[in-house]
Coordinates of C-alpha atoms in Angstrom, one line a residue:
T27 CA -26.3 -101.7 -191.6
K28 CA -24.7 -98.0 -189.8
H29 CA -21.4 -99.0 -190.8
S30 CA -19.1 -98.5 -193.7
T31 CA -20.3 -100.8 -196.5
W32 CA -16.6 -101.3 -197.6
S33 CA -14.0 -103.9 -196.1
L34 CA -11.8 -105.6 -196.6
P35 CA -11.3 -109.7 -196.5
C36 CA -10.1 -110.7 -193.7
S37 CA -8.4 -114.2 -192.1
P38 CA -11.4 -115.8 -190.0
G39 CA -11.6 -114.4 -186.3
A40 CA -8.3 -111.8 -187.1
G41 CA -9.0 -108.7 -186.7
G42 CA -7.1 -106.9 -189.3
P43 CA -6.7 -107.1 -192.8
R44 CA -4.9 -109.8 -194.9
A45 CA -3.2 -109.6 -198.8
L46 CA -5.9 -109.1 -201.5
P47 CA -6.8 -111.8 -203.4
L48 CA -7.3 -109.9 -206.6
S49 CA -4.3 -107.4 -207.5
L50 CA -5.7 -103.2 -207.8
R51 CA -2.7 -102.3 -209.5
G52 CA -3.7 -100.2 -212.0
I53 CA -7.3 -99.1 -210.8
P54 CA -7.5 -95.2 -210.0
G55 CA -8.0 -94.5 -206.8
A56 CA -7.3 -98.2 -205.2
E57 CA -4.5 -97.4 -203.4
T58 CA -6.5 -94.9 -201.6
L59 CA -9.2 -96.8 -201.4
L60 CA -7.1 -99.5 -200.0
L61 CA -5.7 -97.2 -197.0
R62 CA -8.9 -96.0 -196.2
S63 CA -10.5 -99.4 -195.7
V64 CA -7.4 -100.1 -193.0
R65 CA -8.0 -97.5 -191.3
L66 CA -11.6 -98.7 -190.5
V67 CA -11.6 -101.7 -190.1
R68 CA -8.6 -100.4 -186.9
R69 CA -11.4 -98.4 -185.4
G70 CA -14.0 -101.0 -185.7
L71 CA -16.2 -98.9 -188.0
C72 CA -16.2 -101.7 -190.6
W73 CA -16.8 -105.6 -190.5
P74 CA -14.3 -107.6 -191.7
L75 CA -15.0 -110.5 -194.2
R76 CA -14.0 -113.9 -193.7
L77 CA -12.2 -115.5 -196.5
G78 CA -14.8 -116.8 -199.3
S79 CA -17.5 -114.6 -198.0
E80 CA -19.1 -113.0 -201.0
M81 CA -18.8 -109.7 -201.2
P82 CA -20.7 -106.4 -200.5
K83 CA -21.7 -104.4 -203.0
R84 CA -19.4 -101.7 -204.3
G85 CA -19.8 -97.8 -203.8
K86 CA -19.4 -95.4 -206.7
K87 CA -15.4 -95.4 -208.0
K88 CA -13.3 -92.5 -209.2
E89 CA -13.8 -91.5 -212.2
G90 CA -11.1 -89.9 -214.3
G91 CA -8.3 -92.0 -213.7
A92 CA -4.8 -92.1 -215.2
L93 CA -4.5 -93.1 -219.1
P94 CA -3.7 -96.6 -219.4
E95 CA -0.9 -97.9 -221.2
K96 CA -2.3 -100.0 -223.4
E97 CA 0.3 -100.8 -226.4
E98 CA -0.7 -104.1 -226.6
E99 CA -1.4 -107.3 -229.2
E100 CA -4.9 -106.5 -230.6
E101 CA -7.9 -107.5 -228.0
E102 CA -11.7 -106.6 -229.0
V103 CA -13.0 -105.4 -226.7
P104 CA -16.8 -104.6 -227.2
E105 CA -18.1 -101.4 -227.2
P106 CA -19.9 -100.0 -223.6
E107 CA -23.5 -99.0 -224.2
P108 CA -24.0 -95.4 -223.5
K109 CA -27.0 -94.7 -220.8
K110 CA -29.9 -93.8 -221.6
A111 CA -30.5 -90.2 -219.7
K112 CA -32.6 -89.9 -217.2
K113 CA -36.2 -88.3 -218.6
G114 CA -37.6 -85.1 -216.9
G115 CA -37.0 -81.4 -216.5
A116 CA -32.9 -81.7 -216.5
K117 CA -30.7 -79.1 -217.1
V118 CA -28.4 -78.7 -219.6
G119 CA -24.6 -77.6 -218.7
K120 CA -25.4 -78.8 -215.0
E121 CA -23.0 -81.9 -214.2
A122 CA -24.4 -82.5 -211.2
D123 CA -27.7 -83.4 -213.5
G124 CA -25.9 -85.7 -215.5
P125 CA -22.5 -85.7 -217.6
I126 CA -21.9 -82.6 -220.3
L127 CA -21.5 -83.8 -224.0
Y128 CA -19.3 -82.7 -226.5
E129 CA -21.3 -82.2 -229.9
D130 CA -19.9 -81.6 -232.5
P131 CA -20.3 -77.5 -234.6
P132 CA -21.7 -78.0 -238.0
D133 CA -18.6 -78.0 -240.3
K134 CA -17.0 -74.9 -242.0
L135 CA -16.0 -75.6 -245.2
S136 CA -14.1 -71.9 -246.0
S137 CA -11.2 -70.4 -244.1
P138 CA -11.7 -66.8 -242.6
N139 CA -10.7 -65.5 -245.2
G140 CA -12.9 -67.5 -247.4
K141 CA -10.9 -69.7 -249.1
K142 CA -12.9 -73.3 -249.9
F143 CA -11.2 -76.7 -248.7
T144 CA -9.4 -78.7 -251.0
L145 CA -7.9 -81.1 -248.4
K146 CA -10.0 -82.8 -246.2
V147 CA -7.8 -85.5 -243.7
T148 CA -8.9 -87.4 -241.6
S149 CA -6.8 -89.6 -238.4
W150 CA -8.7 -92.1 -235.8
N151 CA -6.7 -94.2 -233.4
V152 CA -8.1 -97.7 -234.2
D153 CA -6.6 -100.1 -231.3
G154 CA -6.4 -102.9 -233.6
I155 CA -7.6 -102.8 -237.0
R156 CA -8.6 -106.0 -237.5
A157 CA -11.5 -105.8 -234.3
W158 CA -11.9 -102.2 -235.8
I159 CA -13.3 -103.4 -239.2
K160 CA -15.7 -105.8 -237.4
K161 CA -17.4 -103.1 -235.2
K162 CA -17.7 -101.2 -238.8
G163 CA -15.0 -98.7 -238.8
L164 CA -14.8 -98.8 -242.5
E165 CA -18.3 -98.3 -243.2
W166 CA -18.1 -94.5 -241.2
V167 CA -15.2 -94.1 -243.0
R168 CA -17.2 -94.2 -246.3
E169 CA -19.6 -91.7 -245.0
E170 CA -17.1 -89.1 -244.1
D171 CA -15.0 -90.1 -247.3
P172 CA -11.7 -88.1 -246.3
D173 CA -8.8 -87.3 -249.2
V174 CA -6.1 -88.9 -246.9
L175 CA -7.1 -91.8 -243.9
C176 CA -4.2 -92.2 -241.2
L177 CA -4.7 -94.7 -239.2
Q178 CA -2.3 -95.4 -235.7
E179 CA -2.5 -98.3 -233.4
T180 CA -3.4 -100.5 -236.0
K181 CA -1.9 -103.6 -234.5
C182 CA -1.5 -105.8 -237.2
A183 CA 0.5 -106.7 -239.7
E184 CA 0.4 -106.2 -243.3
K185 CA 0.7 -109.7 -244.7
Q186 CA -2.3 -109.8 -242.0
L187 CA -5.3 -107.2 -242.9
P188 CA -8.0 -108.5 -243.8
A189 CA -9.0 -107.9 -247.5
D190 CA -11.5 -105.2 -246.3
I191 CA -8.8 -102.6 -246.2
R192 CA -6.6 -103.9 -247.9
E193 CA -8.1 -104.2 -251.4
M194 CA -10.6 -101.2 -249.9
A195 CA -10.6 -99.2 -254.1
E196 CA -11.6 -95.6 -252.8
Y197 CA -8.0 -95.7 -251.5
P198 CA -5.5 -97.3 -254.4
H199 CA -2.1 -96.0 -252.4
K200 CA -2.2 -97.9 -249.4
Y201 CA 0.7 -97.7 -246.9
W202 CA 1.6 -98.9 -243.4
A203 CA 4.2 -99.3 -240.4
C204 CA 4.1 -102.1 -238.2
S205 CA 6.8 -103.0 -235.2
D206 CA 9.6 -105.0 -235.8
D207 CA 10.1 -106.9 -233.0
K208 CA 6.5 -107.2 -231.2
E209 CA 3.5 -108.6 -233.7
G210 CA 0.3 -106.9 -233.0
Y211 CA 1.8 -103.9 -231.6
S212 CA 1.7 -100.5 -232.3
G213 CA 1.9 -99.1 -236.2
V214 CA 0.3 -97.1 -238.4
A215 CA -0.9 -96.4 -241.3
L216 CA -1.8 -93.9 -244.0
L217 CA -4.6 -94.1 -247.3
S218 CA -5.0 -91.7 -250.1
K219 CA -6.6 -91.4 -253.1
V220 CA -4.1 -89.8 -254.6
K221 CA -0.5 -90.9 -255.0
P222 CA 1.7 -88.7 -253.0
I223 CA 5.6 -88.1 -254.2
D224 CA 7.1 -90.2 -251.8
V225 CA 6.4 -91.7 -248.4
T226 CA 8.8 -91.9 -246.1
F227 CA 8.7 -94.6 -242.8
G228 CA 10.2 -93.6 -238.8
I229 CA 12.5 -90.5 -238.9
G230 CA 15.6 -91.6 -239.3
E231 CA 16.9 -92.5 -236.0
E232 CA 17.7 -96.3 -235.6
E233 CA 16.0 -96.0 -231.3
H234 CA 13.0 -93.9 -232.6
D235 CA 11.9 -96.5 -235.3
K236 CA 11.8 -100.0 -234.8
E237 CA 8.3 -99.7 -233.7
G238 CA 6.2 -98.0 -236.4
R239 CA 5.5 -95.0 -235.0
V240 CA 5.5 -92.8 -237.9
I241 CA 4.6 -92.3 -242.1
S242 CA 5.2 -89.0 -243.5
A243 CA 3.9 -88.7 -247.3
E244 CA 5.1 -85.6 -249.3
F245 CA 2.8 -84.4 -251.7
P246 CA 3.2 -81.5 -254.5
S247 CA 2.4 -79.2 -251.8
Y248 CA 2.9 -80.0 -248.0
F249 CA 3.8 -82.7 -245.8
L250 CA 1.4 -85.2 -244.4
V251 CA 3.3 -86.5 -241.1
T252 CA 0.5 -89.5 -239.2
A253 CA 2.7 -90.5 -236.0
Y254 CA 1.8 -92.8 -233.0
V255 CA 3.8 -91.2 -230.1
P256 CA 4.9 -93.8 -227.2
N257 CA 3.6 -93.6 -224.0
A258 CA 4.9 -92.8 -221.5
G259 CA 4.2 -96.2 -220.2
R260 CA 2.0 -97.0 -216.9
G261 CA 4.7 -95.9 -213.1
L262 CA 6.2 -93.5 -215.9
V263 CA 8.8 -96.3 -216.8
R264 CA 9.1 -94.5 -220.5
L265 CA 9.3 -91.2 -219.6
E266 CA 12.7 -90.6 -220.1
Y267 CA 12.5 -92.4 -224.0
R268 CA 9.4 -90.5 -224.4
Q269 CA 11.9 -86.9 -224.1
R270 CA 14.1 -88.1 -226.4
W271 CA 11.0 -90.0 -228.8
D272 CA 10.1 -85.4 -228.5
K273 CA 13.6 -83.7 -229.4
A274 CA 14.1 -86.0 -231.9
F275 CA 10.7 -86.2 -233.5
R276 CA 10.3 -82.5 -232.9
S277 CA 13.6 -82.5 -235.1
Y278 CA 12.8 -84.0 -237.4
L279 CA 9.2 -82.1 -237.9
Q280 CA 11.6 -78.9 -237.9
G281 CA 13.6 -80.6 -240.9
L282 CA 10.4 -81.3 -242.9
A283 CA 9.2 -77.6 -242.5
A284 CA 12.2 -76.1 -244.1
R285 CA 11.2 -77.4 -247.0
K286 CA 7.5 -77.1 -247.6
P287 CA 4.6 -76.3 -245.2
L288 CA 3.2 -79.6 -243.0
I289 CA 0.4 -81.5 -241.3
L290 CA 1.0 -83.6 -238.2
C291 CA -1.5 -85.5 -237.1
G292 CA -2.3 -88.8 -235.4
D293 CA -2.7 -89.7 -231.4
L294 CA -0.2 -87.7 -230.0
N295 CA -0.2 -89.0 -226.5
V296 CA -0.7 -85.8 -224.2
A297 CA -3.1 -83.7 -222.8
H298 CA -1.5 -80.3 -223.6
Q299 CA -3.7 -78.3 -221.2
E300 CA -6.1 -78.5 -217.7
I301 CA -9.2 -78.1 -220.7
D302 CA -8.2 -81.1 -222.7
L303 CA -9.1 -83.8 -219.7
K304 CA -11.6 -84.2 -217.2
N305 CA -9.8 -84.4 -214.5
P306 CA -6.1 -82.5 -215.0
K307 CA -6.1 -82.7 -210.7
G308 CA -5.8 -86.4 -210.3
N309 CA -3.6 -87.0 -213.5
K310 CA -0.6 -84.6 -212.6
K311 CA 1.5 -87.9 -211.9
N312 CA 0.5 -89.4 -214.9
A313 CA 1.5 -90.6 -218.8
G314 CA -0.3 -87.7 -220.8
F315 CA -0.3 -85.3 -217.9
T316 CA 2.9 -85.1 -216.3
P317 CA 4.6 -82.0 -216.6
E318 CA 7.5 -83.0 -219.3
E319 CA 5.4 -84.6 -221.8
R320 CA 3.1 -81.2 -221.3
A321 CA 6.7 -79.3 -221.7
G322 CA 7.6 -80.9 -224.2
F323 CA 4.5 -80.5 -226.4
G324 CA 4.7 -76.7 -226.0
E325 CA 8.3 -76.7 -227.3
L326 CA 6.8 -78.2 -230.2
L327 CA 4.2 -75.1 -230.3
E328 CA 6.9 -72.9 -230.2
A329 CA 8.8 -74.3 -233.1
G330 CA 6.3 -72.4 -235.6
F331 CA 3.2 -75.6 -235.4
T332 CA -0.2 -74.9 -234.7
D333 CA -2.8 -77.2 -232.8
T334 CA -6.0 -76.0 -235.0
F335 CA -8.7 -77.0 -232.9
R336 CA -7.2 -74.5 -230.0
H337 CA -6.4 -72.1 -233.2
L338 CA -10.5 -72.0 -233.8
Y339 CA -12.2 -73.4 -230.7
P340 CA -9.6 -72.0 -228.1
D341 CA -11.8 -72.3 -224.8
T342 CA -14.5 -75.0 -225.7
P343 CA -14.7 -77.9 -223.2
Y344 CA -15.6 -81.5 -223.0
A345 CA -13.4 -81.9 -226.0
Y346 CA -12.2 -85.0 -226.0
T347 CA -11.0 -87.9 -228.5
F348 CA -10.2 -91.2 -226.1
W349 CA -11.9 -92.3 -223.7
T350 CA -11.1 -95.5 -221.6
Y351 CA -13.3 -98.5 -221.7
M352 CA -13.8 -99.2 -217.9
M353 CA -16.1 -97.8 -215.5
N354 CA -19.0 -96.4 -218.7
A355 CA -16.0 -93.5 -219.0
R356 CA -17.4 -93.2 -222.4
A357 CA -21.1 -92.3 -221.8
K358 CA -20.3 -89.9 -218.6
N359 CA -17.3 -88.1 -221.0
V360 CA -14.7 -88.5 -219.3
G361 CA -11.8 -88.2 -221.2
W362 CA -8.5 -86.9 -222.5
R363 CA -7.6 -85.1 -226.2
L364 CA -5.1 -87.0 -227.1
D365 CA -5.4 -87.0 -230.8
Y366 CA -4.3 -83.5 -233.1
F367 CA -3.7 -81.9 -236.4
L368 CA -1.1 -79.5 -235.9
V369 CA 0.3 -77.4 -238.8
S370 CA 3.2 -75.7 -239.4
S371 CA 2.8 -71.4 -240.7
G372 CA 2.3 -71.7 -244.1
L373 CA -1.0 -73.6 -243.3
L374 CA -2.3 -71.6 -240.6
E375 CA -4.3 -69.1 -243.2
G376 CA -6.1 -71.8 -245.0
V377 CA -7.4 -73.7 -242.2
C378 CA -11.5 -74.3 -242.6
D379 CA -12.6 -76.4 -240.0
S380 CA -10.9 -79.3 -237.1
K381 CA -13.3 -81.4 -236.0
I382 CA -13.8 -84.0 -233.4
R383 CA -16.6 -86.7 -234.4
S384 CA -17.2 -87.6 -230.9
K385 CA -19.9 -89.7 -232.0
A386 CA -18.3 -92.0 -234.4
L387 CA -17.7 -95.3 -232.6
G388 CA -15.6 -98.8 -233.5
S389 CA -12.9 -98.3 -231.0
D390 CA -11.6 -96.3 -227.1
H391 CA -10.3 -93.4 -229.9
C392 CA -13.0 -91.2 -231.6
P393 CA -11.2 -89.9 -235.5
I394 CA -10.7 -86.9 -236.0
T395 CA -11.2 -84.5 -239.5
L396 CA -9.5 -81.3 -240.7
Y397 CA -10.5 -79.2 -243.6
L398 CA -7.8 -77.2 -245.2
A399 CA -7.5 -75.1 -248.3
V400 CA -4.0 -75.5 -249.7

């Protein structure tokens, strides 16, 4: 018809909208769509539906909405299949002709001053370790073969870990942290081929150590810290807590770095600059891209730590590590860069490469890998 295909459920014979049968809370752009639909109904430009009638086919959804809050019990989510690219002579680089995907360049195995890497670390938010193992995450790890593997959002108590990873011979030294209060929530792990000198859990503050978010391992010439930073939450309900966390965590890292060089890796739950997410303009008031969270990350850099990826690739766009499962976001590369390797100043000259393994499936995050000459 000549009328808009968007319409609202209405009571029989009524001229205005009625309460929606399904909640739109949390759906990017839903509130704006609702208001526009109301105006269309009132102007007679949109036919109201009777209750129980079939909804019309949906128009195109707005992409790149708020970072979803996903710290909940483990739920196995099927990996979305990327849509096949259209055949033809589409020009590379024009987004109108298709999504622009990040291509991970060949690995650099030596530092700029010619030193060959001596340490390889991989970090991955697995979004539930049991589901990740079923999606062949361990097979990818064996191919990548890092010296140390750091995992975040494991969502699994140590006693419930699958034997596949609990008995993984390649990494004889395994350390696990999980939430004290909520089973199947948060959680981090560190698996190493070499035994650390010492391993600690948390940051030494009771307020921040109940959710299993940090493991620190001391090696002869460096500290390695893996972290799953708290999400500010839907509606920014935990933003104040997140700011307290950022301050306390920064102080903790500075204390370690004063003793020996430090590597920080993990899901830091913030896209630092506009280049680090697909749709910055629409997310400035959403968790992961608020001014407060970005400022907190900036203060961490000012405290003497360097974002290794941006150090090596300062202007590389479309390099993301997280994509929501909704709306085929990963195939469209509508993502966020939330996962990082940061190093203190004493290790910076030894950075050989900082990789985003964007083609590795198994989670709504992809793994990242650091090559370092220690």
